[in-house]
Short mmCIF file of C-alpha atoms in Angstrom, two decimals:
data_model
loop_
_atom_site.label_atom_id
_atom_site.label_comp_id
_atom_site.label_asym_id
_atom_site.label_seq_id
_atom_site.Cartn_x
_atom_site.Cartn_y
_atom_site.Cartn_z
CA LEU A 1 -155.77 43.96 75.88
CA ARG A 2 -157.86 46.77 77.34
CA THR A 3 -155.06 49.23 76.47
CA ILE A 4 -154.88 47.95 72.88
CA VAL A 5 -158.66 48.20 72.49
CA GLN A 6 -158.74 51.74 73.84
CA ALA A 7 -155.84 52.77 71.60
CA ALA A 8 -157.52 51.26 68.54
CA GLN A 9 -160.87 52.90 69.29
CA GLY A 10 -159.38 56.29 70.03
CA SER A 11 -157.04 56.60 67.07
CA GLU A 12 -157.72 57.42 63.43
CA GLN A 13 -154.63 55.39 62.53
CA PRO A 14 -154.86 52.08 64.39
CA SER A 15 -151.65 50.50 65.61
CA PRO A 16 -150.09 47.98 63.19
CA LEU A 17 -150.57 45.39 65.94
CA VAL A 18 -154.33 45.73 65.69
CA GLY A 19 -154.12 44.90 61.99
CA ASN A 20 -152.52 41.55 62.83
CA PRO A 21 -155.25 38.84 62.59
CA ARG A 22 -153.98 37.01 65.69
CA ILE A 23 -153.88 40.19 67.76
CA ARG A 24 -157.29 41.21 66.41
CA ARG A 25 -158.80 37.90 67.60
CA MET A 26 -157.18 38.40 71.01
CA VAL A 27 -158.68 41.89 71.19
CA GLU A 28 -162.12 40.56 70.26
CA HIS A 29 -161.97 37.77 72.85
CA GLY A 30 -160.50 40.13 75.45
CA THR A 31 -163.26 42.68 74.85
CA ALA A 32 -165.97 40.02 75.15
CA ALA A 33 -164.36 38.57 78.30
CA THR A 34 -164.10 42.03 79.87
CA GLN A 35 -167.78 42.68 79.20
CA LEU A 36 -168.79 39.32 80.65
CA HIS A 37 -166.62 39.86 83.71
CA GLU A 38 -167.98 43.33 84.37
CA SER A 39 -171.56 42.10 83.99
CA GLY A 40 -170.96 39.16 86.33
CA GLY A 41 -171.41 36.71 83.49
CA ILE A 42 -168.16 34.81 84.08
CA LYS A 43 -168.14 32.17 86.79
CA ALA A 44 -165.04 30.02 87.21
CA ASP A 45 -165.82 26.33 86.86
CA ALA A 46 -162.31 25.02 87.48
CA PHE A 47 -159.47 25.95 89.83
CA LEU A 48 -155.74 25.31 90.12
CA GLN A 49 -153.51 26.11 93.07
CA MET A 50 -151.55 29.29 92.27
CA HIS A 51 -148.03 27.81 92.23
CA PHE A 52 -148.99 25.25 89.58
CA THR A 53 -150.14 28.03 87.25
CA GLN A 54 -146.69 29.60 87.55
CA LEU A 55 -144.56 26.45 87.82
CA SER A 56 -146.02 23.49 85.96
CA LEU A 57 -144.97 19.86 86.28
CA PRO A 58 -142.66 18.32 83.65
CA TYR A 59 -144.10 17.59 80.22
CA ARG A 60 -141.51 14.86 79.47
CA ASP A 61 -140.12 12.18 81.74
CA PRO A 62 -137.01 13.51 83.57
CA GLY A 63 -135.75 9.93 83.71
CA THR A 64 -133.06 9.15 86.27
CA LEU A 65 -132.36 12.68 87.50
CA ASP A 66 -132.08 13.02 91.27
CA PHE A 67 -134.50 15.96 91.10
CA TRP A 68 -136.20 18.13 88.48
CA GLU A 69 -136.87 21.85 88.73
CA ARG A 70 -138.68 24.66 86.96
CA LYS A 71 -137.98 28.35 87.63
CA ASN A 72 -140.15 31.44 87.25
CA GLY A 73 -138.41 34.58 88.49
CA GLN A 74 -137.41 33.99 92.09
CA LEU A 75 -139.88 31.11 92.44
CA ARG A 76 -138.71 27.54 91.93
CA LEU A 77 -140.56 24.22 91.88
CA VAL A 78 -138.39 21.23 92.80
CA LEU A 79 -139.80 17.77 92.15
CA GLU A 80 -138.31 14.62 93.71
CA PRO A 81 -139.43 11.22 92.41
CA GLY A 82 -141.12 8.87 94.86
CA LEU A 83 -141.04 5.10 95.16
CA ILE A 84 -143.80 3.13 93.46
CA ALA A 85 -144.28 -0.64 93.35
CA ASP A 86 -144.60 -2.78 90.24
CA ALA A 87 -146.95 -5.77 90.07
CA ASP A 88 -144.16 -8.09 91.21
CA GLY A 89 -143.42 -5.91 94.24
CA THR A 90 -140.27 -4.30 92.83
CA LEU A 91 -139.84 -0.72 93.97
CA ARG A 92 -138.65 1.98 91.56
CA ARG A 93 -138.37 5.76 91.54
CA ALA A 94 -140.52 7.53 88.96
CA TYR A 95 -141.52 11.09 88.07
CA PRO A 96 -145.06 12.24 87.23
CA TYR A 97 -145.09 13.92 83.82
CA GLY A 98 -147.27 14.82 80.85
CA ASN A 99 -150.89 15.93 80.60
CA ILE A 100 -152.47 13.45 83.03
CA PRO A 101 -150.98 14.89 86.28
CA ARG A 102 -151.75 18.44 85.06
CA LEU A 103 -155.39 17.61 84.28
CA PHE A 104 -155.71 15.73 87.55
CA LEU A 105 -154.43 18.66 89.63
CA ILE A 106 -157.08 20.94 88.11
CA TRP A 107 -159.77 18.34 88.87
CA LEU A 108 -158.40 17.83 92.39
CA CYS A 109 -158.13 21.52 93.33
CA THR A 110 -161.62 22.18 91.95
CA ASN A 111 -163.19 19.39 93.99
CA ALA A 112 -161.28 20.28 97.16
CA LEU A 113 -162.58 23.85 96.97
CA ARG A 114 -166.13 23.05 95.91
CA HIS A 115 -166.68 20.44 98.59
CA ALA A 116 -164.47 22.05 101.26
CA THR A 117 -162.87 18.74 102.22
CA ALA A 118 -159.48 17.08 102.26
CA GLU A 119 -160.99 13.65 101.53
CA ILE A 120 -161.73 13.33 97.82
CA SER A 121 -163.67 10.56 96.09
CA MET A 122 -162.46 9.70 92.61
CA GLY A 123 -165.57 7.65 91.87
CA PRO A 124 -166.33 3.93 91.66
CA THR A 125 -164.52 3.25 88.38
CA MET A 126 -161.54 4.51 86.45
CA SER A 127 -163.73 4.84 83.35
CA ARG A 128 -166.01 7.35 85.03
CA PHE A 129 -163.04 9.23 86.45
CA MET A 130 -161.35 9.46 83.03
CA SER A 131 -164.56 10.85 81.57
CA GLU A 132 -164.67 13.51 84.30
CA ILE A 133 -161.17 14.80 83.52
CA GLY A 134 -161.75 14.69 79.77
CA LEU A 135 -159.61 11.70 78.74
CA ALA A 136 -160.67 9.19 76.09
CA GLU A 137 -160.85 5.59 77.24
CA GLY A 138 -158.63 2.80 76.02
CA GLY A 139 -156.47 0.09 77.54
CA LYS A 140 -153.19 1.96 77.15
CA GLN A 141 -154.73 5.22 78.36
CA ARG A 142 -156.16 3.56 81.47
CA ALA A 143 -152.76 2.09 82.26
CA ARG A 144 -151.16 5.53 81.85
CA VAL A 145 -153.71 7.13 84.18
CA GLY A 146 -153.07 4.61 86.95
CA GLU A 147 -149.29 4.88 86.53
CA GLN A 148 -149.21 8.68 86.49
CA LEU A 149 -151.49 9.03 89.53
CA ARG A 150 -149.26 6.71 91.54
CA ARG A 151 -146.22 8.69 90.42
CA LEU A 152 -147.84 12.00 91.39
CA PHE A 153 -148.98 10.83 94.83
CA ALA A 154 -145.54 9.42 95.66
CA ALA A 155 -143.56 12.49 94.53
CA ARG A 156 -142.34 15.21 96.90
CA ILE A 157 -142.90 18.80 95.75
CA SER A 158 -141.00 21.82 97.07
CA ILE A 159 -141.95 25.42 96.26
CA ILE A 160 -138.97 27.68 96.98
CA ASP A 161 -139.10 31.47 96.98
CA THR A 162 -135.62 33.04 97.10
CA ALA A 163 -134.31 36.57 97.09
CA ALA A 164 -130.79 37.96 96.80
CA PRO A 165 -129.16 39.14 100.04
CA ALA A 166 -130.49 42.50 101.20
CA LYS A 167 -128.01 45.29 101.80
CA GLY A 168 -126.60 44.96 105.28
CA ALA A 169 -127.95 41.41 105.75
CA GLY A 170 -124.48 39.93 106.00
CA GLY A 171 -124.76 38.18 102.64
CA LEU A 172 -127.55 35.83 103.72
CA MET A 173 -130.09 34.90 101.06
CA ARG A 174 -133.73 34.94 102.09
CA GLU A 175 -135.57 31.68 101.40
CA GLU A 176 -139.17 30.63 101.93
CA ARG A 177 -140.03 27.01 101.25
CA LYS A 178 -143.14 24.84 101.17
CA GLN A 179 -142.57 21.08 101.06
CA MET A 180 -145.55 18.90 100.37
CA LEU A 181 -146.97 15.67 99.11
CA VAL A 182 -150.21 15.86 97.14
CA ALA A 183 -151.82 13.15 99.28
CA ASP A 184 -151.18 11.49 102.64
CA GLU A 185 -153.10 8.35 101.70
CA TRP A 186 -154.90 6.99 98.67
CA THR A 187 -156.70 3.98 97.25
CA LEU A 188 -156.90 3.42 93.51
CA TRP A 189 -159.48 1.32 91.72
CA THR A 190 -159.44 -2.46 91.93
CA SER A 191 -161.23 -2.62 88.56
CA MET A 192 -160.61 -0.67 85.38
CA THR A 193 -164.28 -0.48 84.43
CA GLY A 194 -166.47 -2.56 86.74
CA ASP A 195 -170.24 -2.47 86.77
CA GLU A 196 -170.49 0.49 89.19
CA SER A 197 -172.73 -1.64 91.43
CA GLY A 198 -170.75 -0.70 94.49
CA ALA A 199 -169.23 -4.17 94.75
CA ILE A 200 -165.80 -2.89 93.78
CA GLU A 201 -163.59 -0.56 95.77
CA GLY A 202 -163.52 2.90 94.23
CA GLY A 203 -160.77 5.50 94.10
CA ARG A 204 -160.23 7.94 96.95
CA LEU A 205 -157.49 10.06 98.48
CA VAL A 206 -156.82 12.27 101.47
CA LEU A 207 -154.94 15.46 100.69
CA SER A 208 -151.83 16.20 102.69
CA ASP A 209 -152.35 19.01 105.19
CA ALA A 210 -149.72 21.17 103.44
CA PHE A 211 -151.29 20.74 100.00
CA HIS A 212 -154.83 21.30 101.31
CA LYS A 213 -153.74 24.53 103.01
CA ALA A 214 -152.01 25.68 99.82
CA ILE A 215 -155.19 25.15 97.80
CA LYS A 216 -157.32 27.10 100.29
CA ALA A 217 -154.77 29.91 100.58
CA SER A 218 -154.39 30.57 96.83
#
């Protein structure tokens, strides 16, 4: 954007791109953001661990696949579904997917960094938690939140960085891998709304050591 702005300002005949309304709005926003950044006026108020900005979780349910993966260059995110229990005790494998796990990861990384702790409180009620991550309340939405959090906590995530064999390496491919769970332990709410009097058990989790280290590192 800086290059486009400089080219537009320094040329008597602006590039056709600059005449495009969408590009022009990008230039205007980019110019304003650059000025704010250089003046110290931008302060990040949310964070996301680096790999999840490059390799996001699935938007749709992968269903019965043994594993799901997303690639970005030589980086690969592999997601394996975990076991979660239904109300009758039946165990089933299920993938986290959609906007709820993505919003939650931003909230989680932000709180882990701000409070410098691996033990995260999700508040006394699901209603308050949903408000914090920007989700409208409703019976179906609350059920989705509880379901998707359980799916996310149970899933195993692998971040794999591969490279083709180097010359003279005997044909061996280099591979770096991080395997992690989001949390080692968690407690979800025993009430959907409650009276926030403290009589109910709130939501909390303890980040896995691997995930906590990944957040702090990038």
